[in-house]
Amino acid sequence: MRKKELIRSLKFLCFSLSAGVIQIVTFTLLNELVRWPYWPCYLIALVLSVVWNFTLNRRYTFQSANNVPKAMAQVFGFYCVFTPASTVLGSYLADTLLWNEYLVTILNMVSNFVLEYLFDRLVVFRKSIDTNDRAGKQV
């Protein structure tokens, strides 16, 4: 059981890293080419990475056959709290305190990684882990 959870955590890490690449590339393109303030660059990049991350982690990491709209609604609820908090804090750090916007984005990404894993594992997919068609084939 511990080995399975370790593998699950490593999968989550790998998919989160791929989502992080999407987020940082999107953020960089908007920040450097469009030259918007921190918050719209961060928000657009975050939304793209969340959709990617949710899709892959639901199917491959948690192997959940859970009701997709319900799971998405729960993740949406998580981001209804995380997004405003991280956007306001990030904007304050980058635009007011003049912290490097890439450092701020990376700090937000790391906190998002930890908090989302815990939320997904303990709330969203808690009762539906290893219930999809992929899980049945790995026995």
PDB file of N, CA, C and O in Angstrom, residues 3 5 16-17 20 25 29-31 33 36 46 52 57 60 63 80 83 87 89 111 118 120-121 123 130 135:
ATOM      1  N   LYS A   3       3.853   1.573  -1.220  1.00  0.00           N
ATOM      2  CA  LYS A   3       4.475   1.682  -2.544  1.00  0.00           C
ATOM      3  C   LYS A   3       3.491   2.304  -3.536  1.00  0.00           C
ATOM      4  O   LYS A   3       3.860   3.166  -4.329  1.00  0.00           O
ATOM      5  N   GLU A   5       1.023   4.346  -2.875  1.00  0.00           N
ATOM      6  CA  GLU A   5       0.864   5.774  -2.571  1.00  0.00           C
ATOM      7  C   GLU A   5       2.097   6.574  -3.003  1.00  0.00           C
ATOM      8  O   GLU A   5       1.973   7.717  -3.440  1.00  0.00           O
ATOM      9  N   SER A  16       2.073  17.427 -12.390  1.00  0.00           N
ATOM     10  CA  SER A  16       2.125  18.810 -11.908  1.00  0.00           C
ATOM     11  C   SER A  16       3.293  19.571 -12.522  1.00  0.00           C
ATOM     12  O   SER A  16       3.184  20.758 -12.819  1.00  0.00           O
ATOM     13  N   LEU A  17       4.406  18.877 -12.722  1.00  0.00           N
ATOM     14  CA  LEU A  17       5.537  19.521 -13.396  1.00  0.00           C
ATOM     15  C   LEU A  17       5.177  19.884 -14.829  1.00  0.00           C
ATOM     16  O   LEU A  17       5.531  20.966 -15.306  1.00  0.00           O
ATOM     17  N   GLY A  20       3.083  22.763 -14.643  1.00  0.00           N
ATOM     18  CA  GLY A  20       3.939  23.897 -14.305  1.00  0.00           C
ATOM     19  C   GLY A  20       4.636  24.468 -15.529  1.00  0.00           C
ATOM     20  O   GLY A  20       4.795  25.694 -15.649  1.00  0.00           O
ATOM     21  N   VAL A  25       5.357  28.859 -19.082  1.00  0.00           N
ATOM     22  CA  VAL A  25       5.495  29.304 -20.477  1.00  0.00           C
ATOM     23  C   VAL A  25       4.405  30.317 -20.805  1.00  0.00           C
ATOM     24  O   VAL A  25       4.677  31.375 -21.395  1.00  0.00           O
ATOM     25  N   LEU A  29       5.132  34.230 -21.704  1.00  0.00           N
ATOM     26  CA  LEU A  29       4.688  34.842 -22.958  1.00  0.00           C
ATOM     27  C   LEU A  29       3.828  36.076 -22.707  1.00  0.00           C
ATOM     28  O   LEU A  29       4.031  37.123 -23.333  1.00  0.00           O
ATOM     29  N   LEU A  30       2.894  35.965 -21.784  1.00  0.00           N
ATOM     30  CA  LEU A  30       2.034  37.114 -21.485  1.00  0.00           C
ATOM     31  C   LEU A  30       2.805  38.237 -20.796  1.00  0.00           C
ATOM     32  O   LEU A  30       2.617  39.409 -21.104  1.00  0.00           O
ATOM     33  N   ASN A  31       3.675  37.872 -19.871  1.00  0.00           N
ATOM     34  CA  ASN A  31       4.440  38.865 -19.122  1.00  0.00           C
ATOM     35  C   ASN A  31       5.429  39.619 -20.013  1.00  0.00           C
ATOM     36  O   ASN A  31       5.572  40.841 -19.894  1.00  0.00           O
ATOM     37  N   LEU A  33       5.618  39.500 -23.637  1.00  0.00           N
ATOM     38  CA  LEU A  33       5.138  39.986 -24.933  1.00  0.00           C
ATOM     39  C   LEU A  33       3.969  40.958 -24.816  1.00  0.00           C
ATOM     40  O   LEU A  33       3.901  41.935 -25.553  1.00  0.00           O
ATOM     41  N   TRP A  36       1.301  42.799 -19.553  1.00  0.00           N
ATOM     42  CA  TRP A  36       0.201  43.078 -18.645  1.00  0.00           C
ATOM     43  C   TRP A  36       0.720  43.108 -17.216  1.00  0.00           C
ATOM     44  O   TRP A  36       1.806  42.610 -16.932  1.00  0.00           O
ATOM     45  N   LEU A  46      -2.606  30.099 -14.796  1.00  0.00           N
ATOM     46  CA  LEU A  46      -3.104  29.169 -13.775  1.00  0.00           C
ATOM     47  C   LEU A  46      -4.283  28.354 -14.299  1.00  0.00           C
ATOM     48  O   LEU A  46      -4.321  27.136 -14.131  1.00  0.00           O
ATOM     49  N   TRP A  52      -5.345  21.189 -17.436  1.00  0.00           N
ATOM     50  CA  TRP A  52      -4.414  20.125 -17.827  1.00  0.00           C
ATOM     51  C   TRP A  52      -4.174  19.159 -16.661  1.00  0.00           C
ATOM     52  O   TRP A  52      -4.285  17.942 -16.800  1.00  0.00           O
ATOM     53  N   ASN A  57      -4.476  14.005 -13.819  1.00  0.00           N
ATOM     54  CA  ASN A  57      -4.447  13.384 -12.489  1.00  0.00           C
ATOM     55  C   ASN A  57      -5.702  12.578 -12.193  1.00  0.00           C
ATOM     56  O   ASN A  57      -5.629  11.523 -11.552  1.00  0.00           O
ATOM     57  N   TYR A  60      -5.083   9.280 -14.544  1.00  0.00           N
ATOM     58  CA  TYR A  60      -3.894   8.432 -14.378  1.00  0.00           C
ATOM     59  C   TYR A  60      -3.354   8.347 -12.947  1.00  0.00           C
ATOM     60  O   TYR A  60      -2.843   7.310 -12.553  1.00  0.00           O
ATOM     61  N   GLN A  63      -6.886   7.567 -10.798  1.00  0.00           N
ATOM     62  CA  GLN A  63      -7.638   6.551 -11.536  1.00  0.00           C
ATOM     63  C   GLN A  63      -9.085   6.497 -11.057  1.00  0.00           C
ATOM     64  O   GLN A  63      -9.603   5.445 -10.689  1.00  0.00           O
ATOM     65  N   CYS A  80     -11.603  28.555  -6.020  1.00  0.00           N
ATOM     66  CA  CYS A  80     -12.330  29.776  -5.622  1.00  0.00           C
ATOM     67  C   CYS A  80     -11.685  30.402  -4.386  1.00  0.00           C
ATOM     68  O   CYS A  80     -11.810  31.598  -4.149  1.00  0.00           O
ATOM     69  N   THR A  83      -7.212  30.756  -5.783  1.00  0.00           N
ATOM     70  CA  THR A  83      -6.908  31.733  -6.836  1.00  0.00           C
ATOM     71  C   THR A  83      -6.946  33.174  -6.339  1.00  0.00           C
ATOM     72  O   THR A  83      -5.982  33.916  -6.559  1.00  0.00           O
ATOM     73  N   THR A  87      -3.554  35.233  -6.121  1.00  0.00           N
ATOM     74  CA  THR A  87      -3.488  36.363  -7.055  1.00  0.00           C
ATOM     75  C   THR A  87      -3.244  37.666  -6.303  1.00  0.00           C
ATOM     76  O   THR A  87      -2.379  38.460  -6.691  1.00  0.00           O
ATOM     77  N   LEU A  89      -2.039  38.035  -3.190  1.00  0.00           N
ATOM     78  CA  LEU A  89      -0.719  37.971  -2.563  1.00  0.00           C
ATOM     79  C   LEU A  89       0.380  38.140  -3.609  1.00  0.00           C
ATOM     80  O   LEU A  89       1.333  38.892  -3.413  1.00  0.00           O
ATOM     81  N   SER A 111       3.167  26.184  -3.610  1.00  0.00           N
ATOM     82  CA  SER A 111       2.071  26.090  -2.639  1.00  0.00           C
ATOM     83  C   SER A 111       0.849  25.440  -3.275  1.00  0.00           C
ATOM     84  O   SER A 111       0.158  24.641  -2.633  1.00  0.00           O
ATOM     85  N   LEU A 118      -3.090  17.492  -1.555  1.00  0.00           N
ATOM     86  CA  LEU A 118      -3.817  17.152  -0.328  1.00  0.00           C
ATOM     87  C   LEU A 118      -5.323  17.220  -0.536  1.00  0.00           C
ATOM     88  O   LEU A 118      -6.066  16.335  -0.112  1.00  0.00           O
ATOM     89  N   ASP A 120      -7.037  17.032  -3.435  1.00  0.00           N
ATOM     90  CA  ASP A 120      -7.466  15.969  -4.351  1.00  0.00           C
ATOM     91  C   ASP A 120      -7.493  14.617  -3.650  1.00  0.00           C
ATOM     92  O   ASP A 120      -8.458  13.857  -3.757  1.00  0.00           O
ATOM     93  N   ARG A 121      -6.428  14.313  -2.938  1.00  0.00           N
ATOM     94  CA  ARG A 121      -6.293  12.995  -2.288  1.00  0.00           C
ATOM     95  C   ARG A 121      -7.294  12.809  -1.160  1.00  0.00           C
ATOM     96  O   ARG A 121      -7.885  11.742  -1.002  1.00  0.00           O
ATOM     97  N   VAL A 123     -10.067  14.858  -0.379  1.00  0.00           N
ATOM     98  CA  VAL A 123     -11.445  15.332  -0.562  1.00  0.00           C
ATOM     99  C   VAL A 123     -12.027  14.849  -1.894  1.00  0.00           C
ATOM    100  O   VAL A 123     -12.966  14.070  -1.917  1.00  0.00           O
ATOM    101  N   ASP A 130      -8.723   4.578  -7.652  1.00  0.00           N
ATOM    102  CA  ASP A 130      -8.558   3.262  -8.285  1.00  0.00           C
ATOM    103  C   ASP A 130      -9.890   2.602  -8.649  1.00  0.00           C
ATOM    104  O   ASP A 130     -10.076   1.394  -8.481  1.00  0.00           O
ATOM    105  N   ALA A 135      -7.503   1.301 -13.560  1.00  0.00           N
ATOM    106  CA  ALA A 135      -7.162   0.681 -12.271  1.00  0.00           C
ATOM    107  C   ALA A 135      -7.453  -0.811 -12.309  1.00  0.00           C
ATOM    108  O   ALA A 135      -6.691  -1.619 -11.778  1.00  0.00           O
TER     109      ALA A 135
END
